[in-house]
CSV table of C-alpha atoms in Angstrom, one decimal:
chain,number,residue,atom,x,y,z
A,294,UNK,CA,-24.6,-69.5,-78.0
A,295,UNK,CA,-21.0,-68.4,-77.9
A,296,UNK,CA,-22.4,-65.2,-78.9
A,297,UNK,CA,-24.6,-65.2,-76.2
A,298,UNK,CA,-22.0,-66.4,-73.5
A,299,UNK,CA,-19.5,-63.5,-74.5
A,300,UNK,CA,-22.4,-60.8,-74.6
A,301,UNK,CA,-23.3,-61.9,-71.3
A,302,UNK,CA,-19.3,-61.9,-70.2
A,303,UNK,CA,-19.1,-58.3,-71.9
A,304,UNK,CA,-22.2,-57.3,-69.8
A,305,UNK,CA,-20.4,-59.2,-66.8
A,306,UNK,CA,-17.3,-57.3,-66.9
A,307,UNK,CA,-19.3,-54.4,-67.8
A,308,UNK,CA,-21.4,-54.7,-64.6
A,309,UNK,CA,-18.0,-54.9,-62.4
A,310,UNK,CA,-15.9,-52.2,-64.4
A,311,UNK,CA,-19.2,-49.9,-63.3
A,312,UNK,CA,-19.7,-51.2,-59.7
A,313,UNK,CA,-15.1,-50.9,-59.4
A,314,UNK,CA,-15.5,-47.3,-61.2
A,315,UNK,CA,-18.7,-46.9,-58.7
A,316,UNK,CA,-16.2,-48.2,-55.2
A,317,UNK,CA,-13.6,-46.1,-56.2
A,318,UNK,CA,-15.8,-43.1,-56.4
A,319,UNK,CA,-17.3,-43.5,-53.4
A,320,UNK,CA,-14.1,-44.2,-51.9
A,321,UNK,CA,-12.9,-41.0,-53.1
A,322,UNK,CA,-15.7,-39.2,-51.7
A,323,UNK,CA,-15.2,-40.9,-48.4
A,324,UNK,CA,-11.8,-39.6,-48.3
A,325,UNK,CA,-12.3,-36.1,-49.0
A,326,UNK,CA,-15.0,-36.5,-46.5
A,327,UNK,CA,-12.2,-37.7,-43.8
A,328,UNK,CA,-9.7,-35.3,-44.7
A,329,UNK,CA,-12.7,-32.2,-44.8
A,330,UNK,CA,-13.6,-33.3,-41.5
A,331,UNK,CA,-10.3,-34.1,-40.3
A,332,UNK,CA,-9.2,-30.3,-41.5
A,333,UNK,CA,-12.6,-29.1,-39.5
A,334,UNK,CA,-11.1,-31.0,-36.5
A,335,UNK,CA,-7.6,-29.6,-36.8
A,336,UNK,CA,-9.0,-26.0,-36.9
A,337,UNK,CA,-11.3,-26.5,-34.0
A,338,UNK,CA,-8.2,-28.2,-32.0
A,339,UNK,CA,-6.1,-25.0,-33.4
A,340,UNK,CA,-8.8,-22.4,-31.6
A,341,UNK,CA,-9.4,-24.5,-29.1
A,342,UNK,CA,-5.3,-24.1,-28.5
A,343,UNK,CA,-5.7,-20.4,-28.8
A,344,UNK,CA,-8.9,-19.6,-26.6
A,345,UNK,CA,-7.4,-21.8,-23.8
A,346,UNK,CA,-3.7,-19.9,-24.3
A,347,UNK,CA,-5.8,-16.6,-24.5
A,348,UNK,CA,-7.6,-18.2,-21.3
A,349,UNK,CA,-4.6,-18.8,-19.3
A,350,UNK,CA,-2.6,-15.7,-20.4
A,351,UNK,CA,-5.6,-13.5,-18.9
A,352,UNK,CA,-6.0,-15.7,-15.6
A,353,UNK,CA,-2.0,-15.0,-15.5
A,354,UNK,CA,-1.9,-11.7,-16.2
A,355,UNK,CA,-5.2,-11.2,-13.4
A,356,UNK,CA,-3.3,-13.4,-10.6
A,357,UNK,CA,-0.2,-11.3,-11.5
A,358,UNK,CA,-1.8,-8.1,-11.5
A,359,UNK,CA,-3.7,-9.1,-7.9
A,360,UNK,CA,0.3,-10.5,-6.4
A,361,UNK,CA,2.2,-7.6,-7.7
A,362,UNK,CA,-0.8,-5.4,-6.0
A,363,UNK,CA,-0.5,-7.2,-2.9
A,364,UNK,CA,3.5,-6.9,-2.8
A,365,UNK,CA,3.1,-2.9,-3.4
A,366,UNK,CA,0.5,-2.4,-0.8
A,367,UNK,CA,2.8,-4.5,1.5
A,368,UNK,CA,5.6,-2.5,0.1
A,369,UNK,CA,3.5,0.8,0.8
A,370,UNK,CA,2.5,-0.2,4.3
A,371,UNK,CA,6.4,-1.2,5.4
A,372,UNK,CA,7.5,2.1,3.9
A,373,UNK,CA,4.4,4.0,5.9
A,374,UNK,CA,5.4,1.9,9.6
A,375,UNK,CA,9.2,3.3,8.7
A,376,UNK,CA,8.2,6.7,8.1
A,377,UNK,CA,6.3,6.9,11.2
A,378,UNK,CA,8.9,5.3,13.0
A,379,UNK,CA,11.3,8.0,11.7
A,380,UNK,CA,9.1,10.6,12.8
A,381,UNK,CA,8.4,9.2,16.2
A,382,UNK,CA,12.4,9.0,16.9
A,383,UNK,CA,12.9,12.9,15.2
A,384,UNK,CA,9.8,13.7,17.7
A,385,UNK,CA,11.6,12.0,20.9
A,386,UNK,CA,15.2,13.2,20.4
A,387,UNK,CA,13.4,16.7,20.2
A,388,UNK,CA,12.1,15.7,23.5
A,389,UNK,CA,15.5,14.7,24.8
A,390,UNK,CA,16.8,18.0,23.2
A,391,UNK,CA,14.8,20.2,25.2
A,392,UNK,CA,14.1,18.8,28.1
A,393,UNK,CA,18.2,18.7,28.7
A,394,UNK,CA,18.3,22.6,27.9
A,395,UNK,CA,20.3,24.9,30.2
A,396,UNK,CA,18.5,27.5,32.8
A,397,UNK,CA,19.0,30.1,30.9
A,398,UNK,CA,17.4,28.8,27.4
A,399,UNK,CA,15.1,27.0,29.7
A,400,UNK,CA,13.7,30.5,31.3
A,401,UNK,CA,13.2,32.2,27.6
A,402,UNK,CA,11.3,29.0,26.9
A,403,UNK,CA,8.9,29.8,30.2
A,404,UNK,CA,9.2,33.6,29.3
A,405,UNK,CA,8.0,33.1,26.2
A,406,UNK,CA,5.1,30.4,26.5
A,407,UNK,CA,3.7,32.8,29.4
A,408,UNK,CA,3.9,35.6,26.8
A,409,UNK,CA,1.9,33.5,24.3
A,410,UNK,CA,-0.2,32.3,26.9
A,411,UNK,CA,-1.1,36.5,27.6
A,412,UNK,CA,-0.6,35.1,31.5
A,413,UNK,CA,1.7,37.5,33.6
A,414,UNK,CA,0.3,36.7,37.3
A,415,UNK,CA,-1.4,33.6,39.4
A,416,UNK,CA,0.0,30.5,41.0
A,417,UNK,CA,2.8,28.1,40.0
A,418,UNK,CA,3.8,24.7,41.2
A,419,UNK,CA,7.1,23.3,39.6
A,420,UNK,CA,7.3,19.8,38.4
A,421,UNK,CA,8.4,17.4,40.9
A,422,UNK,CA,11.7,16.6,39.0
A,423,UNK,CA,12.5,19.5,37.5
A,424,UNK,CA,16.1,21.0,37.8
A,425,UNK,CA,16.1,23.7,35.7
A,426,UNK,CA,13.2,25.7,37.0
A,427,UNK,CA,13.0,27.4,41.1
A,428,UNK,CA,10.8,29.6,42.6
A,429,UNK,CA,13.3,32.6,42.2
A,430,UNK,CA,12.8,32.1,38.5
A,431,UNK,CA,9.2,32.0,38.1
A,432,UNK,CA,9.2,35.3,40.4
A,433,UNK,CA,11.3,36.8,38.5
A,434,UNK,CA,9.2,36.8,35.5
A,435,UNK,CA,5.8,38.0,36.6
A,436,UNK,CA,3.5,38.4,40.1
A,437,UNK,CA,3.4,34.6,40.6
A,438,UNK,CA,3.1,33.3,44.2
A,439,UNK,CA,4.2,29.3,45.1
A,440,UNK,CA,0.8,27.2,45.2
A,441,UNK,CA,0.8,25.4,48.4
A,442,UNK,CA,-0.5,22.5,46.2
A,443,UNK,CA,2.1,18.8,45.7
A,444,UNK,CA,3.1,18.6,42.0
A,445,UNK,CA,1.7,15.6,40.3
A,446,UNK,CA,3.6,15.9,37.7
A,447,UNK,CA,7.5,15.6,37.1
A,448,UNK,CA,8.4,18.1,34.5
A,449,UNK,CA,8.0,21.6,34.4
A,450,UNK,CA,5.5,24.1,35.6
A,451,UNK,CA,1.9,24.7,36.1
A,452,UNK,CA,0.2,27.9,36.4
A,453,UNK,CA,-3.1,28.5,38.1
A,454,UNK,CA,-5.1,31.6,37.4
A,455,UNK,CA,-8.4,31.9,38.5
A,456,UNK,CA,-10.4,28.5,37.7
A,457,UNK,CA,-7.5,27.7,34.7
A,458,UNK,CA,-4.3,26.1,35.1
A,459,UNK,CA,-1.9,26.1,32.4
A,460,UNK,CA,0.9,23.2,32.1
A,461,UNK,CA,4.3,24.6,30.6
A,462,UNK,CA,7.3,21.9,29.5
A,463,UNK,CA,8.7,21.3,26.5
A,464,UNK,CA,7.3,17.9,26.2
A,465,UNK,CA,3.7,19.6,27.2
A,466,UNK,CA,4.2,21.9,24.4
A,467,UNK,CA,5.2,19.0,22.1
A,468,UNK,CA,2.4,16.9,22.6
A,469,UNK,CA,0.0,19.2,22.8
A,470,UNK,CA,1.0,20.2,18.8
A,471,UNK,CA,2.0,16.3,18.7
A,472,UNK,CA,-0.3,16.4,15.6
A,473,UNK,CA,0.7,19.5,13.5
A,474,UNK,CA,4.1,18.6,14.5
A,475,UNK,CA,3.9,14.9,12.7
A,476,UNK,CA,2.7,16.5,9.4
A,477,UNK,CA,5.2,19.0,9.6
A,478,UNK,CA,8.3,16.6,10.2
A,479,UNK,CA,6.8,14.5,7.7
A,480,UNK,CA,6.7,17.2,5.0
A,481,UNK,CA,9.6,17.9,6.0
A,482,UNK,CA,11.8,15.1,5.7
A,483,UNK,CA,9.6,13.1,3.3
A,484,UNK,CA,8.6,16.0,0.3
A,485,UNK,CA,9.0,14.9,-3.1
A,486,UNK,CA,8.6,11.2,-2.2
A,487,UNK,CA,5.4,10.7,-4.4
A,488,UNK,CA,6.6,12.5,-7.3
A,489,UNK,CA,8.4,8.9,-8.6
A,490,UNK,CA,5.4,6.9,-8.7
């Protein structure tokens, strides 16, 4: 019977050696399984990390690109109002220029817009406030006669031939050409401004 009782200890111990061998095993293969999906879940975290970085470097780079256009195009459009501005105060001291010219500078100036005009006779009326310009002038240059019109106008003259009248001034002849004039102080003073960008 004691050969009984130590077989059955033997298979006792036997029994938990395999089912301690068996725990062990399983809780070996329990851990690899934690660490394999804690490695899984570390990766995932890691491109998680990166996609969102990647995320929020584009969304920077896209709200950057969209300020830094905004700032140029205000830049651009503060540059533009100057230039204009420039131009406008080149255009009026040109006005001031030649509206204070002397008589005899004054007379070429008639002489010559009648000659461009091809207009050698008709009527005149002289500006209301003009000082430079008399009827002894305007005779002198060609077979005009004094209109018995009023001027309503202050600055220079106006000639009347046939159903046309011409209006001759400085200022007239400026902003009549206002336009070509513009580009052409522009070019001027601004050429070779794009060439940095």
């Amino acid at each position: 019977m004691q050969e009984n009782m130590q077989e059955l200890d033997n298979v006792s111990r036997k029994i938990l050696d395999d089912a301690e061998k068996e725990k062990e095993h399983e809780l070996e293969r329990a851990r690899k399984e934690a660490r394999d999906i804690i490695e899984e879940a570390k990766q995932k975290a890691a491109e998680i990390r990166r996609e969102g970085k990647l995320k929020a470097w584009q969304k920077y780079k896209e709200v950057l690109n969209i300020e830094l256009s905004r700032i140029k195009s205000e830049l651009d459009q503060g540059i533009l109002e100057y230039k204009i501005n420039l131009i406008d105060d080149v255009i009026s001291e040109a006005k001031k220029k030649l509206l204070n010219m002397d008589r005899e500078d004054y007379k070429k100036f008639i002489i010559k817009s009648l000659k461009d005009l091809n207009i050698d006779s008709g009527y005149y009326i002289i500006g209301s406030e003009e000082n430079n310009i008399d009827g002894e002038m305007i005779e002198s240059i060609g077979d005009f006669k004094k209109s018995e019109e009023k001027p309503d106008f202050k600055r220079g003259i106006r000639i009347i031939k046939g159903k046309t009248e011409y209006n001759i001034s400085p200022d007239a002849l400026i902003d009549s050409n206002i336009d070509d004039i513009r580009m052409e102080i522009a070019s001027y003073l601004f050429s070779g401004d794009g060439d940095k960008e």
